[in-house]
């Protein structure tokens, strides 16, 4: 019954300027594929004309299916909704802004046919990004590599192909704070890569301002590592040891020399440093407790308002 071979999952958030071009590029890509395809477009609570454009496209060509969220639930949840609905034997996730050129999927499909279950598209170069974004991204991936046990493919965004069986496994992961590129490595199976040049955004602005990037980074760290929690133990142990040595030194000075350590300034300095550290550690603890709190509420990851071409 289900003869869809390829599913494309594309989250859309205020992308009215790029959609026309996206449809054009996709129509030609779909024509060159060796099997039937569907394109799942998830409108993540856009406030511009994106949804109207998506609906028009569906009415014109029903291979373009539309899911509309009741509000903005975020990129990772939009992708999740697409995976939940995808019917294809191979599912490809990509961005709407054409930074991930649709033509790269032919390479990915070749790898999939060759037997890989997950194919990451790894960006070799990135155009039109600020040096700040490149530098912080690089630093972040290195840091993450150090503190997690999951091997996360560096420089892979969310542009990737997954086999049906991987998607099925993926759909069972319902955690609230989703770091897809981590999860797709954690999940296992046979993983492969293709390389590509990341283009500049076709039009419009990035929907990942610094604040959202930071949130993504915190999500990535807290959902793949408890190293920050262990850090407080290590720091506590080291500081206690140093404090003990320091105290013995002070007592020694007082008892056997004419030197003594003067009071007020040193007390205040030590107190403020350690209060700051204690608060920071409490904050880290707070972040993890907050995660638990959000997790146990078991809220759905997204709410659909309307769908076109899928059962919902
Ligand atoms: N996006 C989304 N919801 C959001 C933010 C972004 O669905 O809250 C989509 C966006 O439309 C795009 C993709 O996620 O298709 C990646 O976003 P963007 O290109 O702005 O990120 P960048 O490439 O700048 O990191
Ligand atoms: Mg982009």
GROMACS .gro file of N, CA and C in nm, residues 161-217:
model
  171
  161UNK      N    1   2.009   1.156   0.647
  161UNK     CA    2   1.915   1.055   0.597
  161UNK      C    3   1.908   0.942   0.700
  162UNK      N    4   1.787   0.894   0.723
  162UNK     CA    5   1.772   0.781   0.814
  162UNK      C    6   1.685   0.674   0.750
  163UNK      N    7   1.726   0.551   0.769
  163UNK     CA    8   1.648   0.439   0.718
  163UNK      C    9   1.520   0.424   0.801
  164UNK      N   10   1.422   0.362   0.740
  164UNK     CA   11   1.294   0.337   0.808
  164UNK      C   12   1.313   0.280   0.950
  165UNK      N   13   1.398   0.179   0.964
  165UNK     CA   14   1.411   0.115   1.096
  165UNK      C   15   1.473   0.209   1.199
  166UNK      N   16   1.557   0.300   1.152
  166UNK     CA   17   1.616   0.398   1.243
  166UNK      C   18   1.509   0.498   1.288
  167UNK      N   19   1.427   0.539   1.191
  167UNK     CA   20   1.321   0.634   1.223
  167UNK      C   21   1.225   0.573   1.325
  168UNK      N   22   1.196   0.444   1.306
  168UNK     CA   23   1.106   0.377   1.401
  168UNK      C   24   1.166   0.377   1.542
  169UNK      N   25   1.294   0.351   1.550
  169UNK     CA   26   1.360   0.353   1.681
  169UNK      C   27   1.359   0.495   1.736
  170UNK      N   28   1.382   0.589   1.648
  170UNK     CA   29   1.387   0.730   1.687
  170UNK      C   30   1.255   0.778   1.746
  171UNK      N   31   1.146   0.732   1.684
  171UNK     CA   32   1.014   0.777   1.727
  171UNK      C   33   0.982   0.730   1.869
  172UNK      N   34   1.060   0.633   1.917
  172UNK     CA   35   1.035   0.588   2.054
  172UNK      C   36   1.103   0.678   2.157
  173UNK      N   37   1.193   0.763   2.112
  173UNK     CA   38   1.260   0.856   2.204
  173UNK      C   39   1.173   0.980   2.219
  174UNK      N   40   1.110   0.995   2.333
  174UNK     CA   41   1.017   1.107   2.348
  174UNK      C   42   1.068   1.209   2.449
  175UNK      N   43   1.197   1.222   2.468
  175UNK     CA   44   1.244   1.319   2.568
  175UNK      C   45   1.213   1.462   2.524
  176UNK      N   46   1.191   1.547   2.623
  176UNK     CA   47   1.147   1.684   2.598
  176UNK      C   48   1.255   1.768   2.532
  177UNK      N   49   1.377   1.757   2.583
  177UNK     CA   50   1.484   1.841   2.531
  177UNK      C   51   1.563   1.759   2.433
  178UNK      N   52   1.539   1.783   2.308
  178UNK     CA   53   1.591   1.693   2.207
  178UNK      C   54   1.708   1.756   2.136
  179UNK      N   55   1.817   1.686   2.135
  179UNK     CA   56   1.931   1.731   2.058
  179UNK      C   57   1.949   1.626   1.950
  180UNK      N   58   1.884   1.652   1.836
  180UNK     CA   59   1.869   1.549   1.733
  180UNK      C   60   2.003   1.494   1.684
  181UNK      N   61   2.101   1.583   1.666
  181UNK     CA   62   2.226   1.530   1.608
  181UNK      C   63   2.296   1.437   1.705
  182UNK      N   64   2.272   1.458   1.835
  182UNK     CA   65   2.326   1.366   1.933
  182UNK      C   66   2.249   1.235   1.932
  183UNK      N   67   2.117   1.246   1.933
  183UNK     CA   68   2.032   1.126   1.938
  183UNK      C   69   2.056   1.037   1.817
  184UNK      N   70   2.076   1.100   1.700
  184UNK     CA   71   2.091   1.019   1.580
  184UNK      C   72   2.223   0.941   1.581
  185UNK      N   73   2.320   0.986   1.662
  185UNK     CA   74   2.443   0.908   1.677
  185UNK      C   75   2.427   0.804   1.787
  186UNK      N   76   2.360   0.845   1.893
  186UNK     CA   77   2.337   0.757   2.009
  186UNK      C   78   2.264   0.629   1.967
  187UNK      N   79   2.177   0.645   1.869
  187UNK     CA   80   2.085   0.539   1.833
  187UNK      C   81   2.155   0.418   1.771
  188UNK      N   82   2.276   0.438   1.719
  188UNK     CA   83   2.351   0.325   1.665
  188UNK      C   84   2.323   0.298   1.518
  189UNK      N   85   2.314   0.173   1.479
  189UNK     CA   86   2.300   0.129   1.340
  189UNK      C   87   2.426   0.164   1.261
  190UNK      N   88   2.420   0.137   1.133
  190UNK     CA   89   2.539   0.161   1.052
  190UNK      C   90   2.541   0.306   1.004
  191UNK      N   91   2.641   0.381   1.051
  191UNK     CA   92   2.642   0.525   1.025
  191UNK      C   93   2.745   0.562   0.919
  192UNK      N   94   2.704   0.648   0.829
  192UNK     CA   95   2.795   0.693   0.724
  192UNK      C   96   2.789   0.844   0.708
  193UNK      N   97   2.875   0.897   0.622
  193UNK     CA   98   2.882   1.042   0.601
  193UNK      C   99   2.891   1.075   0.453
  194UNK      N  100   2.840   1.188   0.417
  194UNK     CA  101   2.877   1.249   0.289
  194UNK      C  102   2.921   1.392   0.320
  195UNK      N  103   3.006   1.448   0.235
  195UNK     CA  104   3.055   1.583   0.260
  195UNK      C  105   2.992   1.681   0.163
  196UNK      N  106   2.971   1.801   0.207
  196UNK     CA  107   2.914   1.901   0.118
  196UNK      C  108   2.954   2.040   0.162
  197UNK      N  109   2.934   2.134   0.072
  197UNK     CA  110   2.964   2.274   0.102
  197UNK      C  111   2.836   2.339   0.150
  198UNK      N  112   2.839   2.391   0.269
  198UNK     CA  113   2.719   2.455   0.319
  198UNK      C  114   2.704   2.594   0.259
  199UNK      N  115   2.590   2.617   0.200
  199UNK     CA  116   2.565   2.744   0.133
  199UNK      C  117   2.525   2.852   0.232
  200UNK      N  118   2.524   2.973   0.184
  200UNK     CA  119   2.468   3.081   0.265
  200UNK      C  120   2.315   3.068   0.258
  201UNK      N  121   2.250   3.122   0.357
  201UNK     CA  122   2.104   3.122   0.359
  201UNK      C  123   2.050   3.188   0.232
  202UNK      N  124   1.948   3.129   0.169
  202UNK     CA  125   1.898   3.183   0.043
  202UNK      C  126   1.837   3.322   0.062
  203UNK      N  127   1.755   3.337   0.163
  203UNK     CA  128   1.696   3.469   0.194
  203UNK      C  129   1.650   3.467   0.338
  204UNK      N  130   1.617   3.583   0.389
  204UNK     CA  131   1.566   3.590   0.525
  204UNK      C  132   1.679   3.582   0.627
  205UNK      N  133   1.640   3.576   0.754
  205UNK     CA  134   1.739   3.579   0.860
  205UNK      C  135   1.746   3.447   0.934
  206UNK      N  136   1.856   3.424   1.004
  206UNK     CA  137   1.866   3.302   1.083
  206UNK      C  138   1.758   3.302   1.191
  207UNK      N  139   1.702   3.184   1.217
  207UNK     CA  140   1.601   3.171   1.322
  207UNK      C  141   1.666   3.119   1.449
  208UNK      N  142   1.800   3.116   1.445
  208UNK     CA  143   1.876   3.075   1.563
  208UNK      C  144   1.963   3.189   1.613
  209UNK      N  145   1.903   3.287   1.679
  209UNK     CA  146   1.984   3.393   1.738
  209UNK      C  147   2.066   3.334   1.853
  210UNK      N  148   2.160   3.414   1.902
  210UNK     CA  149   2.255   3.366   2.002
  210UNK      C  150   2.184   3.298   2.120
  211UNK      N  151   2.071   3.357   2.161
  211UNK     CA  152   2.002   3.302   2.278
  211UNK      C  153   1.957   3.158   2.254
  212UNK      N  154   1.900   3.136   2.133
  212UNK     CA  155   1.854   3.000   2.101
  212UNK      C  156   1.971   2.904   2.084
  213UNK      N  157   2.083   2.956   2.030
  213UNK     CA  158   2.202   2.872   2.015
  213UNK      C  159   2.249   2.825   2.153
  214UNK      N  160   2.250   2.920   2.247
  214UNK     CA  161   2.294   2.887   2.382
  214UNK      C  162   2.204   2.781   2.442
  215UNK      N  163   2.074   2.797   2.417
  215UNK     CA  164   1.979   2.701   2.474
  215UNK      C  165   2.004   2.562   2.415
  216UNK      N  166   2.030   2.561   2.284
  216UNK     CA  167   2.059   2.434   2.218
  216UNK      C  168   2.184   2.370   2.277
  217UNK      N  169   2.283   2.455   2.304
  217UNK     CA  170   2.408   2.405   2.361
  217UNK      C  171   2.385   2.346   2.500
   0.00000   0.00000   0.00000
